[in-house]
Structure formats: C-alpha cells, structure tokens
PDB file of C-alpha atoms in Angstrom:
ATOM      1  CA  UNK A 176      20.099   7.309  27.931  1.00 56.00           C
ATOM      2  CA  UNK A 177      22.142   5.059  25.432  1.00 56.00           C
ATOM      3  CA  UNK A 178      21.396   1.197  25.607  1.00 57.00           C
ATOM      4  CA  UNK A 179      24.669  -0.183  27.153  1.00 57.00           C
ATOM      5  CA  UNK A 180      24.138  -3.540  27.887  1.00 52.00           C
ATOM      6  CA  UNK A 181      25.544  -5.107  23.942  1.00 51.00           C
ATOM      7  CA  UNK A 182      29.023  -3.098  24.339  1.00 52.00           C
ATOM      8  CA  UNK A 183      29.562  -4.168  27.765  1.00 54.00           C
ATOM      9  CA  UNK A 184      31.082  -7.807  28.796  1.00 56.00           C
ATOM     10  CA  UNK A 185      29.281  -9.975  30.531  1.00 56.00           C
ATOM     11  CA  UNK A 186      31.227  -8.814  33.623  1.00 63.00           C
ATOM     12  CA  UNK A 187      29.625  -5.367  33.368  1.00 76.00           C
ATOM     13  CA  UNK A 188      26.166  -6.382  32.463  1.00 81.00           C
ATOM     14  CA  UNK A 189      24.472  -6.737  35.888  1.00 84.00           C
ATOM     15  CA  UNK A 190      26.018  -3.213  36.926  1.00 89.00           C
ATOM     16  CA  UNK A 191      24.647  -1.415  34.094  1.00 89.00           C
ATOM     17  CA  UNK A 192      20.950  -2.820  33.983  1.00 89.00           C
ATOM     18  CA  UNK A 193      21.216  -1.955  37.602  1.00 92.00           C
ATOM     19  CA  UNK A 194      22.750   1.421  37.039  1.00 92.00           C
ATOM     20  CA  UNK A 195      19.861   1.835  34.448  1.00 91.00           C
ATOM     21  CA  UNK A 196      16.955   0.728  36.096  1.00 93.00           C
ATOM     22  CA  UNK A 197      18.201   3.211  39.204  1.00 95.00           C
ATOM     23  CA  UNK A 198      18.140   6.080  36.632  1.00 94.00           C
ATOM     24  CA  UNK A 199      14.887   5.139  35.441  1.00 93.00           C
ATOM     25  CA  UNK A 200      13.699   5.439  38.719  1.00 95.00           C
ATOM     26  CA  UNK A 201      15.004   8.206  39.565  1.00 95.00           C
ATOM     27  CA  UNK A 202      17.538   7.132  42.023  1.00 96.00           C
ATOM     28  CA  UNK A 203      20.350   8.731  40.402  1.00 97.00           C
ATOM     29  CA  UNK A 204      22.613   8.184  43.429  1.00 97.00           C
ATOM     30  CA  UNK A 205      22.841   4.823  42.777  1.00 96.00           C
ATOM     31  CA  UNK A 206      22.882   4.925  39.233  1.00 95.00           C
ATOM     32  CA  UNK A 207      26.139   6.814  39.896  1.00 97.00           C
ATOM     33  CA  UNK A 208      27.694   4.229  42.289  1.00 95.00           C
ATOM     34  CA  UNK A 209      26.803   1.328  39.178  1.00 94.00           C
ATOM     35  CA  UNK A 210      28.046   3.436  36.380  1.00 94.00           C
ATOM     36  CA  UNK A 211      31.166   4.303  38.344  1.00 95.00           C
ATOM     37  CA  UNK A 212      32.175   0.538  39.031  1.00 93.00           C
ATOM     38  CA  UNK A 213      31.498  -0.500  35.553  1.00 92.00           C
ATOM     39  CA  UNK A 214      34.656   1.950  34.855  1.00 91.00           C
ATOM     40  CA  UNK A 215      36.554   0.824  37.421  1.00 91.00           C
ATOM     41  CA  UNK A 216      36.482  -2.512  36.142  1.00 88.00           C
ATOM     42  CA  UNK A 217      37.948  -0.827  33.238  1.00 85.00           C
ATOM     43  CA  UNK A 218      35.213  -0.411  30.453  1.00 85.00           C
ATOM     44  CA  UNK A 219      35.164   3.194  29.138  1.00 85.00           C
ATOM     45  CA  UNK A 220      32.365   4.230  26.433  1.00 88.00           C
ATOM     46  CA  UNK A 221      31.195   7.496  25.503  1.00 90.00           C
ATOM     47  CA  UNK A 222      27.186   5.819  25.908  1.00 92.00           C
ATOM     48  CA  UNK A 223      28.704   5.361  29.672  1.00 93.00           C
ATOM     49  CA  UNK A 224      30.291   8.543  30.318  1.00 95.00           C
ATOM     50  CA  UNK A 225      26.856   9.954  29.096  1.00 96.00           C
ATOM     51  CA  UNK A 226      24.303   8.307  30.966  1.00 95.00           C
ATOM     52  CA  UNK A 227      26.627   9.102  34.490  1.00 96.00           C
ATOM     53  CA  UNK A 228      27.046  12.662  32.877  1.00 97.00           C
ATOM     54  CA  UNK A 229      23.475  12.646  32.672  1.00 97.00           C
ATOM     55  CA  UNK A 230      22.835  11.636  36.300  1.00 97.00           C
ATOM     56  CA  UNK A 231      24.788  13.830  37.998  1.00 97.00           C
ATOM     57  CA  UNK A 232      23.290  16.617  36.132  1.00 97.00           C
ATOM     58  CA  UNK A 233      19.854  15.532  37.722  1.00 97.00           C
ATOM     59  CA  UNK A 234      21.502  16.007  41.212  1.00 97.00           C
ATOM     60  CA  UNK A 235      22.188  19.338  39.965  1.00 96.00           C
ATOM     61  CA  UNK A 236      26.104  18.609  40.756  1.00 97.00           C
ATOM     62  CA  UNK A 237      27.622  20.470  37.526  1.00 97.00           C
ATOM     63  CA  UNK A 238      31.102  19.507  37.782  1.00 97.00           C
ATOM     64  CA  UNK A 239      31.103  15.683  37.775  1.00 97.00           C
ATOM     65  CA  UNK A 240      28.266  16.177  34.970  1.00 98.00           C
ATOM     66  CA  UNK A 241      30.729  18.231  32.935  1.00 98.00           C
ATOM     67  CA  UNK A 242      33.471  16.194  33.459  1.00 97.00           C
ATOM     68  CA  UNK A 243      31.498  13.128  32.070  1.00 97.00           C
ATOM     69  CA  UNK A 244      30.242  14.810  29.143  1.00 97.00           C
ATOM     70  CA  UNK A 245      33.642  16.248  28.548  1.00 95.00           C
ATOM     71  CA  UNK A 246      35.161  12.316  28.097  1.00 94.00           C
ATOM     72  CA  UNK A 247      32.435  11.282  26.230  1.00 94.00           C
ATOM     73  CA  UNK A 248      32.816  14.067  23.487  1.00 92.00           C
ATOM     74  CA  UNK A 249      36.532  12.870  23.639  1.00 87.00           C
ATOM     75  CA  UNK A 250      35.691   9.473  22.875  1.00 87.00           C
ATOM     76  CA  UNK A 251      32.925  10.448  20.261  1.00 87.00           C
ATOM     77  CA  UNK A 252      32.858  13.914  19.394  1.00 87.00           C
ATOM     78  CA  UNK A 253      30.469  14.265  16.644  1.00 84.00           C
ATOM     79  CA  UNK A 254      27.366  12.874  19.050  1.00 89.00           C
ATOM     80  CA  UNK A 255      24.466  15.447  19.055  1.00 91.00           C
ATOM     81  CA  UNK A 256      23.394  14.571  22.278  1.00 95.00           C
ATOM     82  CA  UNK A 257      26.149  14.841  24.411  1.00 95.00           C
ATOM     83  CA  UNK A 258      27.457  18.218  22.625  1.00 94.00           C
ATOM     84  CA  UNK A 259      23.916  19.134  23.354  1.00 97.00           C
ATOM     85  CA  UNK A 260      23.739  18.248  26.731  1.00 97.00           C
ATOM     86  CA  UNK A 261      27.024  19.546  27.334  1.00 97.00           C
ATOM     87  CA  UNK A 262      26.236  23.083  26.227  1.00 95.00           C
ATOM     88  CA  UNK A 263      23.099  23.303  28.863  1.00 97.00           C
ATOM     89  CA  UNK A 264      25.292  22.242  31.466  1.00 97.00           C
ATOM     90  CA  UNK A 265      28.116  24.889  30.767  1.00 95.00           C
ATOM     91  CA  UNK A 266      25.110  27.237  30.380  1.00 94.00           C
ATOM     92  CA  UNK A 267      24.408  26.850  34.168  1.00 95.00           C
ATOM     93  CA  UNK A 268      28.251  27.449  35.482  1.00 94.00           C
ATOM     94  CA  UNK A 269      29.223  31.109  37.120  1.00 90.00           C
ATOM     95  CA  UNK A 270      31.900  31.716  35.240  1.00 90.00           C
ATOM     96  CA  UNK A 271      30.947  32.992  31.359  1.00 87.00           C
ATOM     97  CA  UNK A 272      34.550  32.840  29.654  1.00 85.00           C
ATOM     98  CA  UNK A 273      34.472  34.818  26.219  1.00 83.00           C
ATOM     99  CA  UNK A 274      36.938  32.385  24.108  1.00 78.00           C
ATOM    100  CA  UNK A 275      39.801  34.498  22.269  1.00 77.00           C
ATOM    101  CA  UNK A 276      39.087  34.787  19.004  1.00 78.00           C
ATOM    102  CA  UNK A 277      41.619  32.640  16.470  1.00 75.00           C
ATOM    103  CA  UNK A 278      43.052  32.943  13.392  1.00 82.00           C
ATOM    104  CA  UNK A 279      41.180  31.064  10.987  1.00 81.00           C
ATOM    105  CA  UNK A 280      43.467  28.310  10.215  1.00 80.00           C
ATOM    106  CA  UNK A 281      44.152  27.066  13.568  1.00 81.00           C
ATOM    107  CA  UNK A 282      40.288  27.081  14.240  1.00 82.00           C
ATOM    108  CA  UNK A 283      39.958  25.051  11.483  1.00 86.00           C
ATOM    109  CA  UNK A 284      42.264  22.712  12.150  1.00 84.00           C
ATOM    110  CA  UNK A 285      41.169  22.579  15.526  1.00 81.00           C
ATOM    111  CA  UNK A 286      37.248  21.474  13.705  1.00 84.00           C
ATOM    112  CA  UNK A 287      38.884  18.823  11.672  1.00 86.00           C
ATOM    113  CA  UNK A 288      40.568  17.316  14.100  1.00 83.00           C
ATOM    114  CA  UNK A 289      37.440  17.436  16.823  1.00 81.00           C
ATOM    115  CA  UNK A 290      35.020  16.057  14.061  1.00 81.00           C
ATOM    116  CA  UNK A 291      36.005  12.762  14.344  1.00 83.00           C
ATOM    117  CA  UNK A 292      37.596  10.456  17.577  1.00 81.00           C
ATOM    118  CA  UNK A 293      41.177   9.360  17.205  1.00 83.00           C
ATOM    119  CA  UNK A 294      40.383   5.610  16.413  1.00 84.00           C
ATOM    120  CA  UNK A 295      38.371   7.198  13.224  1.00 88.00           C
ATOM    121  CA  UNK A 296      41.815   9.305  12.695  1.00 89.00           C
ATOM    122  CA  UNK A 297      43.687   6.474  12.754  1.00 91.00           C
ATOM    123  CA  UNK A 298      42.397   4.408  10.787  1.00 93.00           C
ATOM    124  CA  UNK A 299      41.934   7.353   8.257  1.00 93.00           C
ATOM    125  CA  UNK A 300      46.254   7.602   8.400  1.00 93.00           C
ATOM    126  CA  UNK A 301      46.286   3.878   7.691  1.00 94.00           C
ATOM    127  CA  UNK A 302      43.852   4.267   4.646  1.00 95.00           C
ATOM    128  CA  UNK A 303      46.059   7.536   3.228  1.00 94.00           C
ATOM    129  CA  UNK A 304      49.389   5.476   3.766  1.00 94.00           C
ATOM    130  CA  UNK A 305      48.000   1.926   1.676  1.00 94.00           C
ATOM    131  CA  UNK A 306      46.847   4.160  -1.202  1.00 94.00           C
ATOM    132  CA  UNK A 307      50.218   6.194  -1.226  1.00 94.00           C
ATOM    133  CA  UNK A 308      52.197   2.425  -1.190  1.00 94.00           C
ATOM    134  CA  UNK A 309      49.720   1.484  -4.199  1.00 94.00           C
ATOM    135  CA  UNK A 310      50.491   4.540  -5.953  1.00 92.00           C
ATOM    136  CA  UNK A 311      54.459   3.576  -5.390  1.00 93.00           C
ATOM    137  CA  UNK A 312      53.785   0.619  -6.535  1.00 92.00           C
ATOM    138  CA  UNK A 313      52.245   1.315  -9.614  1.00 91.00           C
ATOM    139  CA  UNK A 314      54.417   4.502 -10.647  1.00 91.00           C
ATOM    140  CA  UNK A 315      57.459   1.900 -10.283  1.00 91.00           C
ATOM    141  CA  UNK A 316      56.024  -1.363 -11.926  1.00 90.00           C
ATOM    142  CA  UNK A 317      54.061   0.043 -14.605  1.00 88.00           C
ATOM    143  CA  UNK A 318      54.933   0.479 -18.001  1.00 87.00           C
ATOM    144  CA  UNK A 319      52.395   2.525 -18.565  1.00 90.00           C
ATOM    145  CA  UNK A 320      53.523   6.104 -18.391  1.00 90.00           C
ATOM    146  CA  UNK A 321      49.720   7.241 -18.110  1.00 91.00           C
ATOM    147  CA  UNK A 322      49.298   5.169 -15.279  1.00 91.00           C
ATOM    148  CA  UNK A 323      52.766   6.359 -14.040  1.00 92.00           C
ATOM    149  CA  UNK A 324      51.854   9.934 -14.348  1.00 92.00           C
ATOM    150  CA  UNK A 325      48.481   8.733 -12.758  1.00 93.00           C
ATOM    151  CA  UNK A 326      50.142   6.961  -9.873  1.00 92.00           C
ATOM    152  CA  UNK A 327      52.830  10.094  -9.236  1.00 93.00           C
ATOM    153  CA  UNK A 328      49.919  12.247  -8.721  1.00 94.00           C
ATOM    154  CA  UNK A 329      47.652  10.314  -6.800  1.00 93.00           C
ATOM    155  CA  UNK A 330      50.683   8.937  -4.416  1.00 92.00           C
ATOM    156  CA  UNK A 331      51.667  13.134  -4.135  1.00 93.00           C
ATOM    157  CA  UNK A 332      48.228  14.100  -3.364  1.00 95.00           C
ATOM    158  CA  UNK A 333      47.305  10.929  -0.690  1.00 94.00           C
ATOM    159  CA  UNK A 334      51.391  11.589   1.135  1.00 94.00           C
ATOM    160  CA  UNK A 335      50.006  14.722   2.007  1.00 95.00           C
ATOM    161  CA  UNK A 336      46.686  13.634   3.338  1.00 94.00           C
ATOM    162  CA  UNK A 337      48.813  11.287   5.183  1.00 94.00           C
ATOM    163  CA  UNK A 338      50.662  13.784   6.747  1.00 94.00           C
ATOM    164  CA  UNK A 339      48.165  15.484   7.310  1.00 92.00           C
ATOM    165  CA  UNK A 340      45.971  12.948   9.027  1.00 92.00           C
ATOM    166  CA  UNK A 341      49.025  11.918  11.142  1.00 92.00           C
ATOM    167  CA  UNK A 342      49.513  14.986  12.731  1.00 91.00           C
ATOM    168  CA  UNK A 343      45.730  15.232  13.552  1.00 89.00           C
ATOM    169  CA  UNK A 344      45.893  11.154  15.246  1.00 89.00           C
ATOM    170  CA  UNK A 345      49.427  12.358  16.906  1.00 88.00           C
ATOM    171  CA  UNK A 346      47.732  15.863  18.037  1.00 84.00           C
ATOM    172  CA  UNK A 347      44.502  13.845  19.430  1.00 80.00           C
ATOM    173  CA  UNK A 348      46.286  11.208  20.817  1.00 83.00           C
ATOM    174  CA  UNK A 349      48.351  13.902  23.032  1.00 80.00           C
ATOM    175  CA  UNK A 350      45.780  15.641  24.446  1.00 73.00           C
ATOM    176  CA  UNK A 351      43.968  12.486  25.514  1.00 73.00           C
ATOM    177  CA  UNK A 352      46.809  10.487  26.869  1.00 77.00           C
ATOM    178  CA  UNK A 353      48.514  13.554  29.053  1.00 74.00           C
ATOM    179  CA  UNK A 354      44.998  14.831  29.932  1.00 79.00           C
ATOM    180  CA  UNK A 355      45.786  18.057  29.530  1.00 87.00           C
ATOM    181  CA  UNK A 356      42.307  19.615  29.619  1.00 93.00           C
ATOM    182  CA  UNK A 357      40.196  19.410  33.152  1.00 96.00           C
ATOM    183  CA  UNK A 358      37.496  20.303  34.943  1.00 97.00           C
ATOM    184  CA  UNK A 359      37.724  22.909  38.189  1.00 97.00           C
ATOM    185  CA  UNK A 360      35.650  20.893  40.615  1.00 97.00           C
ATOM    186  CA  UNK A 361      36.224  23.882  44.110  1.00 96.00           C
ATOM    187  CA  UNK A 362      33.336  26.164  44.062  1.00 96.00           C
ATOM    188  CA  UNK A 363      35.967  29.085  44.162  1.00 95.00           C
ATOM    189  CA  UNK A 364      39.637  28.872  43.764  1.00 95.00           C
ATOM    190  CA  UNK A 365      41.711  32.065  43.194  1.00 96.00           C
ATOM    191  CA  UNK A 366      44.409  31.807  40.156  1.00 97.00           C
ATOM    192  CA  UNK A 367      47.677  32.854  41.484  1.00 96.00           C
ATOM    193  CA  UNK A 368      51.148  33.883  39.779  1.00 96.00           C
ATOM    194  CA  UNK A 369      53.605  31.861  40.949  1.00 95.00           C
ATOM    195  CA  UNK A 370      52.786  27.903  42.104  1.00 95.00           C
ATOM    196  CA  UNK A 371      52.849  29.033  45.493  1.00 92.00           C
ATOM    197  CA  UNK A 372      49.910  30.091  48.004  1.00 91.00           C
ATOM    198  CA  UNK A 373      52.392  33.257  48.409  1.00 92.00           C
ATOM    199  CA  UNK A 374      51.869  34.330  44.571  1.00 93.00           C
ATOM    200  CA  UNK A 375      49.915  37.198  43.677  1.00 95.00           C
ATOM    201  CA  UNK A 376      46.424  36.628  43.092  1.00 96.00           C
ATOM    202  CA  UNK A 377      44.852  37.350  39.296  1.00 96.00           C
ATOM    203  CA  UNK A 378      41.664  35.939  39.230  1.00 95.00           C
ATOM    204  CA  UNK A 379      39.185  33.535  40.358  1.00 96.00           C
ATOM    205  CA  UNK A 380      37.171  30.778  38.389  1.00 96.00           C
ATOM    206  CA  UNK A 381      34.773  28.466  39.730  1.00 96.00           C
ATOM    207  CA  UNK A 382      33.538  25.225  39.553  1.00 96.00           C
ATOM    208  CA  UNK A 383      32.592  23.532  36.516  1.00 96.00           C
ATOM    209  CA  UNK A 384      35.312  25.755  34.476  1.00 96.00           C
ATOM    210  CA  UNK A 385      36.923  24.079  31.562  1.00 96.00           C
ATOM    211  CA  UNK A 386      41.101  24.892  32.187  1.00 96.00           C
ATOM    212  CA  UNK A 387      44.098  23.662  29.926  1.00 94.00           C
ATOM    213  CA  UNK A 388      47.015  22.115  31.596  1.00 94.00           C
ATOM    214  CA  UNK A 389      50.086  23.620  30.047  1.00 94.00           C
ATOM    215  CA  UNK A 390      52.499  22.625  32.927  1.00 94.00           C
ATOM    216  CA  UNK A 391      53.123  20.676  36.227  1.00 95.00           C
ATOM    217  CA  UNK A 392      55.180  22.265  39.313  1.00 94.00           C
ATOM    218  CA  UNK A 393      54.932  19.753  42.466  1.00 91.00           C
ATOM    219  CA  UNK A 394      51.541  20.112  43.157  1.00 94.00           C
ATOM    220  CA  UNK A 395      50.146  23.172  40.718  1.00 96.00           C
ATOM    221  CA  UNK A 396      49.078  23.153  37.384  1.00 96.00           C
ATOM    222  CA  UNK A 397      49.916  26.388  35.690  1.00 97.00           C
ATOM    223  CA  UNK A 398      46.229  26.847  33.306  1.00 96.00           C
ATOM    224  CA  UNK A 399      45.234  28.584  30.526  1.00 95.00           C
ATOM    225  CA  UNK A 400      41.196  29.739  30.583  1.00 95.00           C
ATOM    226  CA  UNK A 401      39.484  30.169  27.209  1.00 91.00           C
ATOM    227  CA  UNK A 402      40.314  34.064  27.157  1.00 91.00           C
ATOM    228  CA  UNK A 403      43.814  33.582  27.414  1.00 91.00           C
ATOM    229  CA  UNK A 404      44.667  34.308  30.781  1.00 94.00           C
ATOM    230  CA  UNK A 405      46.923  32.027  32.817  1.00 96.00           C
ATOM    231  CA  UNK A 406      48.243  31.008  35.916  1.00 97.00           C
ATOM    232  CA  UNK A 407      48.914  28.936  38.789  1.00 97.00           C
ATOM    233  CA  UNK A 408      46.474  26.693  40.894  1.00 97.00           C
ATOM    234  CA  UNK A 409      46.554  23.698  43.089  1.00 96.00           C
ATOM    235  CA  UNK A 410      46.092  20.108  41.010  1.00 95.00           C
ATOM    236  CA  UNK A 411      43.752  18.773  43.516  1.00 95.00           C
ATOM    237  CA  UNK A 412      41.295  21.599  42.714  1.00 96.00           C
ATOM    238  CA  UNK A 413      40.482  19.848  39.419  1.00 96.00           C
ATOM    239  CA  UNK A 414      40.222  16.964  37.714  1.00 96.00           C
ATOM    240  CA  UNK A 415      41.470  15.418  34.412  1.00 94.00           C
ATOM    241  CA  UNK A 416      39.465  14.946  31.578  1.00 90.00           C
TER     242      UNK A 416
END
C-alpha cells in the first residue's frame, strides 16, 4: 500500500482513508468502490492505481488487477513494486504468450524510453534544448574560438540528445493518449480475421491478456499479441490501458 492521503486534495481525502482503512480490513470490495470514485473525481496516481490493483488481486479478479497495475507502470515505470506485483499477476493468467524476439536496437529503445514516465522525458527534452540554446549562444557571442569550438561541440552533441529525447516524450506520449495497449477482460474470446463475427477464426486468448491496438473498424479492434499474431476482436471485450 502507498500512503495517499498528501498527493490527494482535500476533496479526495475522506475517500482514500476510507478506501484504506477498508483494505486494511480486508474489505477489499469497498476499498474498490473508494479508490474508484477518487478517479472519477479525476485524480490519477500510480500510488492509486496500485493500491486498487492490489485489491482486486485479493478478490482473485486478474483482469481489473492487471489493468491497474498496467496504468500505474505507465505513470511510473521504474517502481519495483508494481513491476513486481505485476509479474505475479501475469504469472496466474491462462494464456503464456512467448514475446517475439527483437532486434537489439528497437529493444533498447523500447528500455530507454520505459525507464522513465513521460513528465521525466519531458522535462529531460526541455533540459537538452536550454543547453543546445546556451551552446548557440556562446559559439555566436564569444570571441573566444576555444570556447567557440567548445560551444559547437557541446550544442552538436546536446541537438542530438534533444532529438533524441523528443522522439522518446512524442513516442510515450502516443501510446498513452490513444491507449493503444489493453487488457482482454472475457474469460475467452476467439480472434477472428476479418472485423466481423463471420471471419475465420485464428485463435483464442483469454482474460487478463495484454493486446496492442493497431486499428479501429466500427466496433473491433484489430490486435497484435506479444508473439506477433494478429487479428480482429470486439472492443467491448477489453479495456484501455
């Protein structure tokens, strides 16, 4: 459990002692009902999406658990606790997806830019982008041309961080703003071919399944599964991280 109480407004407070003192005793049912007004009255933490990550996965009920874990990696993705807790709870799901192996660059890039949240990214860009303007600065106002030189350099080397950095914040900031990764929450829901209950049928996942959202047809999502495989399912059959 993380101590909610000094992020929250005073608007929140009451909700989450009484969302905590339900979990403490036990009655995660109710904890649930607290945590999930405090969010509807639009206060979103990763501490929050923990604790009613947490309570769920007392009640055994995998999918909401996952879910909350899920959003409160995206919102702080380096915590040891909630990667922790995630992996027992994907641990305990039917389906055992082998992830396709990737070339090494793109799994890097995909570790950079989970290492940190995007507020941390951002303000990263903004750091890069001063020091290149101070480097412009100095390469054209000095008379130095050691400090020129020195400025060129160090304005070169910091652009590309900058770039860099940007396209990590922009790459981030897309994934969590079109929600394109979500949680199957049916115990069983065959994967068809076309976004049609007529399409051919390729395989079935089950609940608690992480998918990617790579498109939107009326009301199907065609996915993409951690092996690779793809294909069409109904959007009400999961829900949006």
């Amino acid at each position: 459990m993380f101590p909610l109480l000094l992020l929250a407004g005073s608007g929140q407070q009451d909700l989450i002692a009484t969302a905590d003192s339900a979990y403490n005793a036990e009655n995660y049912r109710l904890a649930i009902k607290k945590y999930e007004q405090v969010l509807d009255q639009g206060y979103h933490a990763s501490e929050l999406y923990y604790n009613l990550g947490n309570a769920y996965f007392n009640l055994n009920d995998l999918p909401p658990a996952i879910l909350n874990y899920e959003r409160a990696k995206a919102l702080d993705p380096g915590d040891a606790d909630i990667n922790f807790n995630l992996r027992i709870a994907n641990s305990m799901i039917s389906d055992k997806i082998e992830a396709v192996p990737e070339i090494f660059y793109i799994r890097w890039w995909k570790s950079l830019r989970d290492s940190f949240n995007m507020r941390t990214w951002t303000i990263t860009s903004i750091i890069f982008f001063i020091i290149v303007l101070l480097g412009a600065g100095f390469f054209f106002l000095s008379r130095s041309a050691s400090i020129r030189k020195m400025a060129f350099w160090t304005g070169t080397i910091f652009l590309l961080l900058t770039a860099g950095s940007f396209s990590i914040t922009y790459s981030k900031y897309n994934i969590l703003s079109n929600h394109l990764e979500a949680i199957v929450f049916d115990p069983t829901i065959t994967v068809k071919s076309s976004p049609n209950k007529l399409g051919k049928d390729l395989f079935v996942i089950h609940e608690g399944t992480k998918v990617y959202i790579i498109e939107e047809i009326n009301d199907w999502a065609n996915i993409r599964i951690a092996n690779g495989s793809t294909g069409w399912m109904p959007l009400s059959s999961i829900k949006r991280i």
